[in-house]
PDB file of C-alpha atoms in Angstrom:
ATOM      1  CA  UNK A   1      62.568 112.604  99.269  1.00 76.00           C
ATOM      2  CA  UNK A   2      65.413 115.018 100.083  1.00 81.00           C
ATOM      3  CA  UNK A   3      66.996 116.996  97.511  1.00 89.00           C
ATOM      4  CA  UNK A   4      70.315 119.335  96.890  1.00 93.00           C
ATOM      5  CA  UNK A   5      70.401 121.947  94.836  1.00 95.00           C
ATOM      6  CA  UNK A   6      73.553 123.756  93.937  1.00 96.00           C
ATOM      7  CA  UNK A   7      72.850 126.618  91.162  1.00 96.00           C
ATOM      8  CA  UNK A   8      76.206 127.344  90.076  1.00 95.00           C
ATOM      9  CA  UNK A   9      78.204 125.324  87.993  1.00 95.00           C
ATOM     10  CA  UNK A  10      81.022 126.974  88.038  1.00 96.00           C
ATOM     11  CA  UNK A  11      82.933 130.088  90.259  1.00 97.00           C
ATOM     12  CA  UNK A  12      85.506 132.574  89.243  1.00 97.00           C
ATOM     13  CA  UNK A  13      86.797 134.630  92.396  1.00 97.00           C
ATOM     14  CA  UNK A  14      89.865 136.595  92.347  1.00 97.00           C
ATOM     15  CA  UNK A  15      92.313 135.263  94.761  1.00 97.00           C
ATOM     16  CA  UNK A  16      91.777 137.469  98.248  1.00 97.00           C
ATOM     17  CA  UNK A  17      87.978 138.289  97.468  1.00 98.00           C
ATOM     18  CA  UNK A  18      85.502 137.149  98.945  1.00 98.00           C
ATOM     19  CA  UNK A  19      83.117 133.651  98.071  1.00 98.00           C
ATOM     20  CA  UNK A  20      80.131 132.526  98.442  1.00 98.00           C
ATOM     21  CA  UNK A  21      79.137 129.066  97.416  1.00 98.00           C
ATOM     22  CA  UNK A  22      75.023 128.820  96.918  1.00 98.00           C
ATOM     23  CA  UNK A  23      72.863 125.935  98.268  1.00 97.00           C
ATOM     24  CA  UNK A  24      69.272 125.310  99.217  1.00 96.00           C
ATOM     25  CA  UNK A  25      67.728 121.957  99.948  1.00 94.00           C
ATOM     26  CA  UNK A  26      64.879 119.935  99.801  1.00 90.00           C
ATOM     27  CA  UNK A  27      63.567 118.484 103.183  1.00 80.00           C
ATOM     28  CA  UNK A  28      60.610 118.213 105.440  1.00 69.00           C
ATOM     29  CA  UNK A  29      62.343 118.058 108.393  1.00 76.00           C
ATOM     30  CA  UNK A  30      65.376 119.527 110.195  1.00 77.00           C
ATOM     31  CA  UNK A  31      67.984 118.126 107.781  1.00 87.00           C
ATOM     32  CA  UNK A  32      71.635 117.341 108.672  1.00 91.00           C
ATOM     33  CA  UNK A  33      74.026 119.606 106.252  1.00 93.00           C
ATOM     34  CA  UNK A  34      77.396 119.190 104.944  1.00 95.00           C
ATOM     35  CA  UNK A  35      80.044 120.688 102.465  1.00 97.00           C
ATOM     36  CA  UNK A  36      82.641 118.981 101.393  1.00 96.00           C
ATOM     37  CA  UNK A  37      85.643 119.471  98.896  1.00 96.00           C
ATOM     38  CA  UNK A  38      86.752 117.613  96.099  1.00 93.00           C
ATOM     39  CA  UNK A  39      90.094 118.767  95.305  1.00 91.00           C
ATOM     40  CA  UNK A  40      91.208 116.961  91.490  1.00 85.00           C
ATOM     41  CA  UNK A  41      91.738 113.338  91.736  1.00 83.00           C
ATOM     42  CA  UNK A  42      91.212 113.203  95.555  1.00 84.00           C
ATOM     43  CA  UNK A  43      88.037 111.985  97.539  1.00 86.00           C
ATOM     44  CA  UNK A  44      85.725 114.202  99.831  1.00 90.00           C
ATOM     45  CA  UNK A  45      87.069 116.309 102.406  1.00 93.00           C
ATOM     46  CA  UNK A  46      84.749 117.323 105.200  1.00 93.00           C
ATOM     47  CA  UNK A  47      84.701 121.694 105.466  1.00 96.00           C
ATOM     48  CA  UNK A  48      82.155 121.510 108.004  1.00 95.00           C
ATOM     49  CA  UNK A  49      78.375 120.077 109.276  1.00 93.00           C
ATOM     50  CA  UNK A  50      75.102 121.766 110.871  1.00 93.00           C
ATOM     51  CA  UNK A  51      72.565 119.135 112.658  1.00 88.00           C
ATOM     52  CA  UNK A  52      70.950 122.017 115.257  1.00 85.00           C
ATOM     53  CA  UNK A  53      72.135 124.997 117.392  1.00 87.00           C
ATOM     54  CA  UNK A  54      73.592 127.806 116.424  1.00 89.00           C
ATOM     55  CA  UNK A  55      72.769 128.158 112.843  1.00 91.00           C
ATOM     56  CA  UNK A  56      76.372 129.538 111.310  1.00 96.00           C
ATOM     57  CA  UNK A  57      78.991 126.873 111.618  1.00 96.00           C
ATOM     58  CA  UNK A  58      82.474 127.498 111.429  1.00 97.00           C
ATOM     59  CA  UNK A  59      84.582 124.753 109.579  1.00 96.00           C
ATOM     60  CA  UNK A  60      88.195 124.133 108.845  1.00 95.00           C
ATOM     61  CA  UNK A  61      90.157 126.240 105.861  1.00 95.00           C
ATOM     62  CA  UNK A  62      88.770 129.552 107.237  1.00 97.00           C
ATOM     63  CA  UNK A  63      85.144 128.683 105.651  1.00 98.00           C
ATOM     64  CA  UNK A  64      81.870 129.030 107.101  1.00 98.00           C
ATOM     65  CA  UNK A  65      78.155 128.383 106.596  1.00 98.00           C
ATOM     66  CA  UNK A  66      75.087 129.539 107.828  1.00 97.00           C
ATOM     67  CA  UNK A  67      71.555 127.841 107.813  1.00 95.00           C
ATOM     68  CA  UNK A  68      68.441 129.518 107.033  1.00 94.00           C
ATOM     69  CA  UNK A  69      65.229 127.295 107.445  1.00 91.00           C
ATOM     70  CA  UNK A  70      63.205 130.334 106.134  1.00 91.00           C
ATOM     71  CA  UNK A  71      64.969 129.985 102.720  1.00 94.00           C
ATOM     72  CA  UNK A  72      66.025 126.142 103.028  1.00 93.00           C
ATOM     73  CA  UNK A  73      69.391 127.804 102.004  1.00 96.00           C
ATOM     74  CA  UNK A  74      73.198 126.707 103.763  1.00 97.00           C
ATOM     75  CA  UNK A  75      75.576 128.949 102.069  1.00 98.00           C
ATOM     76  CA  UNK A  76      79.032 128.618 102.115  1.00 98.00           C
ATOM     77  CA  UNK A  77      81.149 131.757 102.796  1.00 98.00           C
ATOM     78  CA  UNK A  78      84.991 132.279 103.226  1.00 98.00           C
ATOM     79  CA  UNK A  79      86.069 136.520 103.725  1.00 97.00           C
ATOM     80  CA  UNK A  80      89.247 135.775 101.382  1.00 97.00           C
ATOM     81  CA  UNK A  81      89.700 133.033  98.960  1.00 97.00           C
ATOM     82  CA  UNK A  82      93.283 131.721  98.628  1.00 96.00           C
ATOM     83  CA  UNK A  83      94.858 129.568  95.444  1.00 96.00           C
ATOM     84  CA  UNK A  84      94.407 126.617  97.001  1.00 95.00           C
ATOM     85  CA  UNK A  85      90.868 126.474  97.385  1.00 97.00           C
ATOM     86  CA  UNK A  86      90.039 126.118  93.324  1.00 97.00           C
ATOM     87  CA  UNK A  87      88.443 123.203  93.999  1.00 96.00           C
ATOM     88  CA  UNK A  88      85.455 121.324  93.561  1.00 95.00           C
ATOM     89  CA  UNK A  89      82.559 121.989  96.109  1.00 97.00           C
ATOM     90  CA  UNK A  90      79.283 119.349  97.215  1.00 96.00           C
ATOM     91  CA  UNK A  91      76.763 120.571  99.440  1.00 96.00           C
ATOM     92  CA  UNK A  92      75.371 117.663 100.876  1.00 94.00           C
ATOM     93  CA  UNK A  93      71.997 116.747 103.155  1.00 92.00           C
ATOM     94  CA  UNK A  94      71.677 113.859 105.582  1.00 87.00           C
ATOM     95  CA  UNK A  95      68.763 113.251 108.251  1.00 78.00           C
ATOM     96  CA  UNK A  96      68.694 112.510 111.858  1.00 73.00           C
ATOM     97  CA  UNK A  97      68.843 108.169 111.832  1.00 71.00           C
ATOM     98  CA  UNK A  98      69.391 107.694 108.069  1.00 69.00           C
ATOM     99  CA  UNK A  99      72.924 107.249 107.176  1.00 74.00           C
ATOM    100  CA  UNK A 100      72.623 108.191 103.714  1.00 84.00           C
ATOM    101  CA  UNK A 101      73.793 111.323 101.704  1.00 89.00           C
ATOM    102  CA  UNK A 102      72.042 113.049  99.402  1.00 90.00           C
ATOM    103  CA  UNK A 103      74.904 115.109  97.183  1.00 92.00           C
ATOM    104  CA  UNK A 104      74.403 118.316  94.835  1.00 93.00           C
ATOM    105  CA  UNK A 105      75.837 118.752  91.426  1.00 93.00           C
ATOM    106  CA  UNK A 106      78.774 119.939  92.947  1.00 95.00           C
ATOM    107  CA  UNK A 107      80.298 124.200  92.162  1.00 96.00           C
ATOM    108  CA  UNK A 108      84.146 124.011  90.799  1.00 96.00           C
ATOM    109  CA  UNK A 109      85.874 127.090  92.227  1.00 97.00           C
ATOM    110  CA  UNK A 110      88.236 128.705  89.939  1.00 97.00           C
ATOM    111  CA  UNK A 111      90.784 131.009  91.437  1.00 97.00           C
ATOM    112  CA  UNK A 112      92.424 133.926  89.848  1.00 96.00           C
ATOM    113  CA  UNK A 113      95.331 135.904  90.374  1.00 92.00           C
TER     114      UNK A 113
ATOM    115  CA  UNK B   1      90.682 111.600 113.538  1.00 69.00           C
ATOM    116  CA  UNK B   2      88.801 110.089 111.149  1.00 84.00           C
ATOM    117  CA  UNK B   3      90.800 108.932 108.304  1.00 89.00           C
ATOM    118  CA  UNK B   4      89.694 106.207 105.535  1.00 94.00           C
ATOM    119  CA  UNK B   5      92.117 105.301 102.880  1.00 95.00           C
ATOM    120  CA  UNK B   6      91.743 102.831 100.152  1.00 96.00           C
ATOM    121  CA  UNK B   7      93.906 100.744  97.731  1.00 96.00           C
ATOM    122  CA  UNK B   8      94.643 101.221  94.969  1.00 96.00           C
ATOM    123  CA  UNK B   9      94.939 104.628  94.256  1.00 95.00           C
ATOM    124  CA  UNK B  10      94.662 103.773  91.006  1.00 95.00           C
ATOM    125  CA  UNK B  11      94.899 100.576  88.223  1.00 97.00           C
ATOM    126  CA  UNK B  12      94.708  99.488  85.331  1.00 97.00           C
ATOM    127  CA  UNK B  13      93.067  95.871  83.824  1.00 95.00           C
ATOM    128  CA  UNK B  14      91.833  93.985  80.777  1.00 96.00           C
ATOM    129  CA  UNK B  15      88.129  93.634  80.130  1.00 97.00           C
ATOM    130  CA  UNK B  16      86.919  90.486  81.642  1.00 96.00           C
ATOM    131  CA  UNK B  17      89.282  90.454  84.363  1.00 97.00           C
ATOM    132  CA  UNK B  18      87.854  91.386  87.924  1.00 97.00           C
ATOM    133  CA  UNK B  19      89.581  93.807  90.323  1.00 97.00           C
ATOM    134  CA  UNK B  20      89.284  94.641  94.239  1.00 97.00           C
ATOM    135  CA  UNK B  21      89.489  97.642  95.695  1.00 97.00           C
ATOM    136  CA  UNK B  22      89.966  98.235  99.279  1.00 97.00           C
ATOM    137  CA  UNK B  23      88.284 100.759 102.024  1.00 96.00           C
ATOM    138  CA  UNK B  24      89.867 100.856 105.633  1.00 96.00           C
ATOM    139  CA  UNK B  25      88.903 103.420 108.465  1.00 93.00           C
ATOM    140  CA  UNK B  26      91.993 103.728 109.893  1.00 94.00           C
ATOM    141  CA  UNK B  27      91.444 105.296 113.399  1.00 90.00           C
ATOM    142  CA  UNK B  28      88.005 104.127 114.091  1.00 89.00           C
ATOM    143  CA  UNK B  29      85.556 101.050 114.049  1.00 90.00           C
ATOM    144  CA  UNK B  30      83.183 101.487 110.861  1.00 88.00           C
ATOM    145  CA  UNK B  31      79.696 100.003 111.341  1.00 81.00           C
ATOM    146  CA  UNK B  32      78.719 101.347 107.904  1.00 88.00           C
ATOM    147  CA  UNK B  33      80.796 101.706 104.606  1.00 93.00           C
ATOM    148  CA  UNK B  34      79.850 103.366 101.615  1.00 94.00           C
ATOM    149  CA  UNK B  35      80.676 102.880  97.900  1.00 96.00           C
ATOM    150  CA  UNK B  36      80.289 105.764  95.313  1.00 95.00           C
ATOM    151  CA  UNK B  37      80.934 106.142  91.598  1.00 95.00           C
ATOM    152  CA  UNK B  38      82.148 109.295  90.397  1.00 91.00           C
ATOM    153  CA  UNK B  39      82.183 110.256  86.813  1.00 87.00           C
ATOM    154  CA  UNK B  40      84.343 113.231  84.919  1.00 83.00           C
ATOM    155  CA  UNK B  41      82.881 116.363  86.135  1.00 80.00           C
ATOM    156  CA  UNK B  42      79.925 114.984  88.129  1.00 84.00           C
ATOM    157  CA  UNK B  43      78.493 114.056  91.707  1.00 86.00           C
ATOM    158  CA  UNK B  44      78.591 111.448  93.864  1.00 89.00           C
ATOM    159  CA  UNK B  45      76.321 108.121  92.878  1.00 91.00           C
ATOM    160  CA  UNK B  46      75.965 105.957  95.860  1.00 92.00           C
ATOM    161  CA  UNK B  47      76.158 102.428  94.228  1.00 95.00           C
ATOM    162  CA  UNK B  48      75.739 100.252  97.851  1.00 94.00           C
ATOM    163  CA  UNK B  49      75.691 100.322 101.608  1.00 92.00           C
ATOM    164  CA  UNK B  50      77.715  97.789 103.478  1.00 90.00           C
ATOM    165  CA  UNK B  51      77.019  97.067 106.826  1.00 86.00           C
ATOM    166  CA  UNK B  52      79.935  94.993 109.233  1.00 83.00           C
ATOM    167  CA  UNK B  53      78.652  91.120 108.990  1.00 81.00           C
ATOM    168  CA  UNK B  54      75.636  91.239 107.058  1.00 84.00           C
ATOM    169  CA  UNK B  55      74.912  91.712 103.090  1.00 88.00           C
ATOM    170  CA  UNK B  56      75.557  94.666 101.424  1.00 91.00           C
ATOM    171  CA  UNK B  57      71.924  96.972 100.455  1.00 93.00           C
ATOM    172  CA  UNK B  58      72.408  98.287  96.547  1.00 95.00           C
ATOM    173  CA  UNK B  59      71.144 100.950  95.196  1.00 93.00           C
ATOM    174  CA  UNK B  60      68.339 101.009  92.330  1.00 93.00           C
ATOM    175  CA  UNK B  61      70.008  99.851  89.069  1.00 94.00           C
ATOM    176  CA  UNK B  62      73.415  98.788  90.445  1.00 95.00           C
ATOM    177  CA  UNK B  63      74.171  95.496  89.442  1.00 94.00           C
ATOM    178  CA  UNK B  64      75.232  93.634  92.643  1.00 92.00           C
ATOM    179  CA  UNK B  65      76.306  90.333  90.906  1.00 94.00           C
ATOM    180  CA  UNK B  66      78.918  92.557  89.018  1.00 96.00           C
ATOM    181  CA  UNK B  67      79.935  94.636  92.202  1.00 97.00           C
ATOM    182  CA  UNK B  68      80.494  92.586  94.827  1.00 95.00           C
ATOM    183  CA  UNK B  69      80.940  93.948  98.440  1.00 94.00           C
ATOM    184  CA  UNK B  70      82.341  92.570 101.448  1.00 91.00           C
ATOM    185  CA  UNK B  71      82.405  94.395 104.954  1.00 89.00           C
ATOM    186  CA  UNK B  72      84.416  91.358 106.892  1.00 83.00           C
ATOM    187  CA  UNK B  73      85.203  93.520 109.636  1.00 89.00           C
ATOM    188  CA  UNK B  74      84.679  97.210 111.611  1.00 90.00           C
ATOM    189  CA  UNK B  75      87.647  98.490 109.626  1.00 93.00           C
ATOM    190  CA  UNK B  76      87.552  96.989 106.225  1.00 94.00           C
ATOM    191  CA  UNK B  77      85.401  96.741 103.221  1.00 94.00           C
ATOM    192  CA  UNK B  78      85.748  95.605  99.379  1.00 95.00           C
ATOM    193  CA  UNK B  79      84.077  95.997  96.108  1.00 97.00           C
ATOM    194  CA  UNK B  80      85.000  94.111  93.812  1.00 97.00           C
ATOM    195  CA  UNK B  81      83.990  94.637  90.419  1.00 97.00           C
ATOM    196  CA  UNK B  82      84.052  91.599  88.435  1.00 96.00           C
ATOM    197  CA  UNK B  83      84.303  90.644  84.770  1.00 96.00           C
ATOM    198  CA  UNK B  84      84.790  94.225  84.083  1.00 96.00           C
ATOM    199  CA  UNK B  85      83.959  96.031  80.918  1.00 96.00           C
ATOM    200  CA  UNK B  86      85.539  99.722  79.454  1.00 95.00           C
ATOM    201  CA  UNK B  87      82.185 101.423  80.561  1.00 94.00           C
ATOM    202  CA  UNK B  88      83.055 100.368  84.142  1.00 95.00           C
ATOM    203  CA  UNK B  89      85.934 102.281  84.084  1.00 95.00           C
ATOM    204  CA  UNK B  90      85.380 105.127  86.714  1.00 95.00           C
ATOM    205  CA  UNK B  91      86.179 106.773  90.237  1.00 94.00           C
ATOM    206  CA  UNK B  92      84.929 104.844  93.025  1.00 96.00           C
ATOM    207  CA  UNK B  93      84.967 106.092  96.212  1.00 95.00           C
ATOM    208  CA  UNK B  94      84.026 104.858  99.706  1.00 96.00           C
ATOM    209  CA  UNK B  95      83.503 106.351 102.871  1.00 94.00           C
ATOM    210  CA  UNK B  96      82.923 105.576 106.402  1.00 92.00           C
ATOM    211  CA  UNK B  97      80.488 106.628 109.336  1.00 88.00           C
ATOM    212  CA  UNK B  98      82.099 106.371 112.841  1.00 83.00           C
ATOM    213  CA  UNK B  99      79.601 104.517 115.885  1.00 77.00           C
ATOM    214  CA  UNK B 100      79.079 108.081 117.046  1.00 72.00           C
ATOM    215  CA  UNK B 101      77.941 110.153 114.564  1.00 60.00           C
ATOM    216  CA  UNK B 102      76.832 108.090 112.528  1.00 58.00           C
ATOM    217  CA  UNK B 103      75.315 111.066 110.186  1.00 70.00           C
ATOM    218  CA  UNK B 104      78.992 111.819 109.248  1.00 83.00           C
ATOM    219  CA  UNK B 105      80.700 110.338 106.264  1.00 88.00           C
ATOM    220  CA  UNK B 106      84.496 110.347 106.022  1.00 90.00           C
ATOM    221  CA  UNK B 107      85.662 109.848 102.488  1.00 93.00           C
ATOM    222  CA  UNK B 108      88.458 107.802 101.089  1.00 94.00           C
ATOM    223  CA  UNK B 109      90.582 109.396  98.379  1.00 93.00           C
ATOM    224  CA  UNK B 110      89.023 107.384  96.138  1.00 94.00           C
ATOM    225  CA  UNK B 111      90.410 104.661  93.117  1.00 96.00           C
ATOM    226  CA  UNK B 112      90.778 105.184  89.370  1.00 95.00           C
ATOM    227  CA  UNK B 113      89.985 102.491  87.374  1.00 96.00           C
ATOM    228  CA  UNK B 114      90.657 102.103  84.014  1.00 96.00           C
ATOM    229  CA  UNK B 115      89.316  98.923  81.817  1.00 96.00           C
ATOM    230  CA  UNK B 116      91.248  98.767  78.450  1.00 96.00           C
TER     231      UNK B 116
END
């Protein structure tokens, strides 16, 4: 069975540093990868997907990710981290045919002045 | 593209009393809907899949008789969670998969529900 793992609970970045978000997975196969963000009260907005190619994927909000089967890892990186992005953050891992999701823990972003 | 919405945002009811909640997909034809429960400060649980015309598939330990889903058409599903109880008081959230790209969910903005 697939798995997500997200390690950290919780992020503190000082607004216009950098971020990365942590996340390895759990699969035999090529897996289908997502983040999404929670922002309070809201539902899921999708950041951005890999399912093959060119393995760092650009997404919306200025955020990134890049997939590395060698470490079953797909990070989440954005150069400079603005207020609005505290947030709550789900890596997520689908496969090729299967509609399902399987979600991590979820990392809340805290952003500092 | 891609938007799903749901209603309501948010309500309020007496135990016993059963409420719907409705998931559209907005710009696109659904074939599969989602339902999730959310609680404080956790992930996702995917309660059920519902599939246009045919009977929701639940997952392990969700009680179907007490959350009832109905995917009439491509652009609208419903749970309805019935004779509810304080402990079913939660954020449920649905989401959508368009006909292409089917691996993509689309999330609603999810419903509060509160069961005094």
């Amino acid at each position: 069975a697939q798995s997500v793992t997200q390690p950290d609970i919780h992020i503190t970045v000082s607004e216009g540093a950098s971020l990365e978000l942590r996340c390895n997975y759990s699969y035999g196969a090529t897996p289908y990868l997502f983040w999404y963000v929670q922002s309070p009260g809201q539902g899921l907005q999708l950041l951005l997907k890999y399912f093959s190619g060119d393995t760092l994927v650009q997404g919306i909000k200025g955020f990134e990710a890049e997939f590395k089967r060698s470490q079953s890892s797909f990070n989440l990186r954005k150069p400079s981290v603005h207020w609005s992005d505290a947030a709550e953050y789900f890596c997520a891992v689908g496969t090729f045919g299967n509609e399902k999701l399987t979600f991590g823990t979820g990392t809340r972003l805290t952003i500092i002045p | 593209g891609a938007v799903v919405s749901q209603h309501p945002s948010w309500v309020i009811c007496k135990s016993g009393t059963s409420v719907k909640i409705e998931c559209r997909s907005l710009d696109f034809q659904a074939t599969t809907m989602f339902w999730y429960r959310q609680f404080p400060k956790q992930s996702l649980m995917l309660m059920a899949t519902s599939n246009e015309g045919s009977k929701a598939t639940y997952e392990q330990g969700v009680e179907k008789d007490k959350f009832l889903i109905n995917h009439a058409s491509l652009t609208l599903s419903t749970l309805t969670v019935t004779s509810a109880h304080p402990e079913d008081s939660s954020f449920y959230i649905c989401s959508a998969t368009p006909p292409t790209g089917q691996e993509t969910q689309y999330f609603g903005p999810g419903t509060r529900l509160l069961v005094l």
